[in-house]
Structures are given as structure tokens and as C-alpha cells.
Amino acid sequence: ASNLWDERNAASSNVRITRPSHDAWGIRKVVLVFCDDFLSTVYTLPWYQRKRTHGNALNRAVQPILDLLGIDQSQLVRCLFAGLPPGVTIPVHHDTGEWVKFTHRVHVPIILSDPDRVIFRCGPTEDLLERIDCAPGHVFEMNNQA
């Protein structure tokens, strides 16, 4: 089995995507669906294509979340697994790009050794940030558009 988190593996059998802020913060990624910043083109990447290696398993992993949200796979414009190493802090920020205005950014914690140690906060301003429950399987939307 190949390591889906390995950037070299992604570059050779899926795609290499640079996300400057996320990469600088140390966030690893397994990208399945991605659109350009203008939402003019949506790419279903090889690892998410059903007839490709990993495609069926990754589709099965994502489908229960889509079912819960009532979303058809054709509505996805960005879908990825993100890996945050212990101790990583993502600073308060706003997402930008035309795609942000037309999409919902849904997060689902999957594997956490200690959910109580994960502090995920969201709010309209820094002084009004509220903590979000990060128990595995908790589905939540984060709208942090600029």
C-alpha cells in the first residue's frame, strides 16, 4: 500500500498542489477534488476517480459525510483530507478567492489521539471566537470568507 500522505507519491500518482499558507503551517494533505480560485474548473483527481487505485476506498470513506449533508458528489469543488501534526497552530485567517463566495467549507475531524487538546475556534472577530467540538465524526461548517 502506498503512503497517501507522502508528497512525492502524490506528485507522481495523484497531483502536486501547493497551498502556500497551509504548507507553511505544516498541514499535510490528500487532495481528492480541487478547483481553481475562480471556480471555473473543478478537477476530480486520480486518487478519487472510482476506477483508479484508491478511488473506490476513498469514495466509500467520503460518501457517509456527503449523505449526512445531503450533498451529491457532483457538487464538490474541493475535497481533501488534512493532517495537522501535533503542536501546529493555524493562525486566525480568512479564506479568499472567488470559489469561497459560492461554497461551504465543511470540516470533519477523523482521527485524534486526544480531542480535548485540539482547540479549533471560529467567530466573526478574534474577540468573539468560540471553540468548536473536534470529536471524531463531528461535522461542522466553517465560513471564514474575507
mmCIF file of C-alpha atoms in Angstrom:
data_model
loop_
_atom_site.group_PDB
_atom_site.id
_atom_site.type_symbol
_atom_site.label_atom_id
_atom_site.label_comp_id
_atom_site.label_asym_id
_atom_site.label_seq_id
_atom_site.Cartn_x
_atom_site.Cartn_y
_atom_site.Cartn_z
ATOM 1 C CA ALA A 1 0.000 0.000 0.000
ATOM 2 C CA SER A 2 1.300 3.438 -0.861
ATOM 3 C CA ASN A 3 1.519 6.304 1.609
ATOM 4 C CA LEU A 4 -1.124 8.824 0.533
ATOM 5 C CA TRP A 5 0.398 11.491 2.819
ATOM 6 C CA ASP A 6 3.763 11.397 1.014
ATOM 7 C CA GLU A 7 4.071 14.484 -1.218
ATOM 8 C CA ARG A 8 6.369 12.602 -3.626
ATOM 9 C CA ASN A 9 3.767 9.880 -4.003
ATOM 10 C CA ALA A 10 1.043 12.485 -4.614
ATOM 11 C CA ALA A 11 3.195 14.232 -7.218
ATOM 12 C CA SER A 12 3.758 11.004 -9.141
ATOM 13 C CA SER A 13 0.346 9.296 -8.919
ATOM 14 C CA ASN A 14 -2.201 11.984 -7.964
ATOM 15 C CA VAL A 15 -1.215 15.655 -8.188
ATOM 16 C CA ARG A 16 1.114 18.117 -6.515
ATOM 17 C CA ILE A 17 -0.863 21.055 -5.171
ATOM 18 C CA THR A 18 0.835 23.916 -3.392
ATOM 19 C CA ARG A 19 -1.221 25.666 -0.751
ATOM 20 C CA PRO A 20 1.212 28.339 0.452
ATOM 21 C CA SER A 21 -0.300 29.126 3.849
ATOM 22 C CA HIS A 22 -1.272 25.554 4.693
ATOM 23 C CA ASP A 23 2.117 24.248 3.562
ATOM 24 C CA ALA A 24 3.893 26.880 5.683
ATOM 25 C CA TRP A 25 1.795 25.878 8.698
ATOM 26 C CA GLY A 26 2.839 22.227 8.280
ATOM 27 C CA ILE A 27 -0.542 20.880 7.215
ATOM 28 C CA ARG A 28 -0.274 17.711 5.157
ATOM 29 C CA LYS A 29 -2.909 16.912 2.543
ATOM 30 C CA VAL A 30 -4.508 14.188 0.466
ATOM 31 C CA VAL A 31 -6.343 16.061 -2.282
ATOM 32 C CA LEU A 32 -9.339 14.391 -3.928
ATOM 33 C CA VAL A 33 -11.230 17.237 -5.650
ATOM 34 C CA PHE A 34 -9.873 20.715 -6.294
ATOM 35 C CA CYS A 35 -10.990 23.844 -8.140
ATOM 36 C CA ASP A 36 -9.087 26.890 -9.257
ATOM 37 C CA ASP A 37 -9.530 30.139 -7.311
ATOM 38 C CA PHE A 38 -12.057 31.432 -9.857
ATOM 39 C CA LEU A 39 -14.241 28.295 -9.671
ATOM 40 C CA SER A 40 -14.001 27.952 -13.449
ATOM 41 C CA THR A 41 -12.611 24.401 -13.440
ATOM 42 C CA VAL A 42 -13.130 21.560 -10.967
ATOM 43 C CA TYR A 43 -10.752 18.600 -11.084
ATOM 44 C CA THR A 44 -11.568 15.149 -9.739
ATOM 45 C CA LEU A 45 -8.072 13.921 -9.057
ATOM 46 C CA PRO A 46 -6.818 10.389 -9.791
ATOM 47 C CA TRP A 47 -6.984 9.118 -6.214
ATOM 48 C CA TYR A 48 -10.724 9.924 -6.101
ATOM 49 C CA GLN A 49 -11.599 8.503 -9.507
ATOM 50 C CA ARG A 50 -13.521 5.269 -8.985
ATOM 51 C CA LYS A 51 -11.623 3.108 -11.466
ATOM 52 C CA ARG A 52 -8.193 4.215 -10.233
ATOM 53 C CA THR A 53 -6.083 2.871 -7.380
ATOM 54 C CA HIS A 54 -7.555 4.107 -4.065
ATOM 55 C CA GLY A 55 -10.604 5.609 -5.795
ATOM 56 C CA ASN A 56 -13.243 3.185 -4.551
ATOM 57 C CA ALA A 57 -11.942 3.174 -0.972
ATOM 58 C CA LEU A 58 -11.725 6.971 -0.796
ATOM 59 C CA ASN A 59 -15.206 7.334 -2.308
ATOM 60 C CA ARG A 60 -16.551 4.959 0.353
ATOM 61 C CA ALA A 61 -14.809 6.983 3.070
ATOM 62 C CA VAL A 62 -16.276 10.309 1.925
ATOM 63 C CA GLN A 63 -19.788 9.143 0.954
ATOM 64 C CA PRO A 64 -21.258 8.948 4.504
ATOM 65 C CA ILE A 65 -20.328 12.603 5.045
ATOM 66 C CA LEU A 66 -21.944 13.619 1.744
ATOM 67 C CA ASP A 67 -25.043 11.586 2.658
ATOM 68 C CA LEU A 68 -25.285 13.286 6.056
ATOM 69 C CA LEU A 69 -25.079 16.719 4.419
ATOM 70 C CA GLY A 70 -27.396 15.841 1.522
ATOM 71 C CA ILE A 71 -24.677 16.689 -0.981
ATOM 72 C CA ASP A 72 -24.205 14.913 -4.289
ATOM 73 C CA GLN A 73 -20.628 14.133 -5.255
ATOM 74 C CA SER A 74 -21.088 16.305 -8.360
ATOM 75 C CA GLN A 75 -21.446 19.352 -6.067
ATOM 76 C CA LEU A 76 -17.947 19.009 -4.613
ATOM 77 C CA VAL A 77 -15.482 21.667 -5.699
ATOM 78 C CA ARG A 78 -12.786 20.985 -3.091
ATOM 79 C CA CYS A 79 -12.420 17.843 -1.032
ATOM 80 C CA LEU A 80 -9.308 16.821 0.835
ATOM 81 C CA PHE A 81 -8.006 15.148 3.937
ATOM 82 C CA ALA A 82 -5.803 17.427 6.011
ATOM 83 C CA GLY A 83 -3.255 16.189 8.517
ATOM 84 C CA LEU A 84 -2.262 18.526 11.313
ATOM 85 C CA PRO A 85 0.844 17.402 13.191
ATOM 86 C CA PRO A 86 0.805 17.811 16.988
ATOM 87 C CA GLY A 87 1.565 21.347 18.110
ATOM 88 C CA VAL A 88 0.556 23.005 14.837
ATOM 89 C CA THR A 89 -1.263 26.307 15.215
ATOM 90 C CA ILE A 90 -3.272 27.708 12.328
ATOM 91 C CA PRO A 91 -3.479 31.459 12.830
ATOM 92 C CA VAL A 92 -6.749 33.349 12.565
ATOM 93 C CA HIS A 93 -7.305 33.880 8.851
ATOM 94 C CA HIS A 94 -9.893 34.361 6.127
ATOM 95 C CA ASP A 95 -10.217 32.228 3.015
ATOM 96 C CA THR A 96 -10.059 34.147 -0.244
ATOM 97 C CA GLY A 97 -10.772 33.532 -3.911
ATOM 98 C CA GLU A 98 -13.948 33.596 -5.938
ATOM 99 C CA TRP A 99 -14.666 29.958 -5.035
ATOM 100 C CA VAL A 100 -15.094 30.930 -1.364
ATOM 101 C CA LYS A 101 -18.182 33.064 -2.066
ATOM 102 C CA PHE A 102 -20.094 30.125 -3.531
ATOM 103 C CA THR A 103 -19.091 27.211 -1.321
ATOM 104 C CA HIS A 104 -19.448 25.735 2.126
ATOM 105 C CA ARG A 105 -16.267 24.670 3.885
ATOM 106 C CA VAL A 106 -17.164 21.591 5.896
ATOM 107 C CA HIS A 107 -14.720 20.047 8.355
ATOM 108 C CA VAL A 108 -14.844 16.576 9.899
ATOM 109 C CA PRO A 109 -12.247 15.526 12.473
ATOM 110 C CA ILE A 110 -11.400 11.894 11.780
ATOM 111 C CA ILE A 111 -8.524 10.662 13.918
ATOM 112 C CA LEU A 112 -7.495 12.442 17.097
ATOM 113 C CA SER A 113 -5.455 10.952 19.889
ATOM 114 C CA ASP A 114 -6.903 13.449 22.385
ATOM 115 C CA PRO A 115 -9.784 15.650 21.084
ATOM 116 C CA ASP A 116 -9.726 17.750 24.260
ATOM 117 C CA ARG A 117 -6.260 19.016 23.296
ATOM 118 C CA VAL A 118 -7.449 20.262 19.897
ATOM 119 C CA ILE A 119 -8.541 23.877 20.102
ATOM 120 C CA PHE A 120 -10.477 24.841 16.994
ATOM 121 C CA ARG A 121 -12.151 28.242 17.226
ATOM 122 C CA CYS A 122 -14.370 30.209 14.876
ATOM 123 C CA GLY A 123 -16.154 33.551 15.010
ATOM 124 C CA PRO A 124 -16.715 36.874 13.262
ATOM 125 C CA THR A 125 -13.864 38.616 15.107
ATOM 126 C CA GLU A 126 -10.918 37.440 17.229
ATOM 127 C CA ASP A 127 -12.578 38.550 20.469
ATOM 128 C CA LEU A 128 -15.740 36.555 19.626
ATOM 129 C CA LEU A 129 -14.103 33.242 18.697
ATOM 130 C CA GLU A 130 -15.924 30.203 20.080
ATOM 131 C CA ARG A 131 -14.460 26.740 20.499
ATOM 132 C CA ILE A 132 -15.705 24.058 18.089
ATOM 133 C CA ASP A 133 -16.071 20.455 19.241
ATOM 134 C CA CYS A 134 -13.432 18.362 17.494
ATOM 135 C CA ALA A 135 -14.608 14.905 18.486
ATOM 136 C CA PRO A 136 -14.041 12.408 15.664
ATOM 137 C CA GLY A 137 -17.014 12.382 13.311
ATOM 138 C CA HIS A 138 -18.342 15.817 14.315
ATOM 139 C CA VAL A 139 -19.340 17.522 11.058
ATOM 140 C CA PHE A 140 -19.256 21.322 11.062
ATOM 141 C CA GLU A 141 -19.157 24.167 8.577
ATOM 142 C CA MET A 142 -16.664 26.965 8.887
ATOM 143 C CA ASN A 143 -17.429 30.127 6.948
ATOM 144 C CA ASN A 144 -14.327 32.276 7.205
ATOM 145 C CA GLN A 145 -14.527 34.122 3.924
ATOM 146 C CA ALA A 146 -12.911 37.533 3.711
#
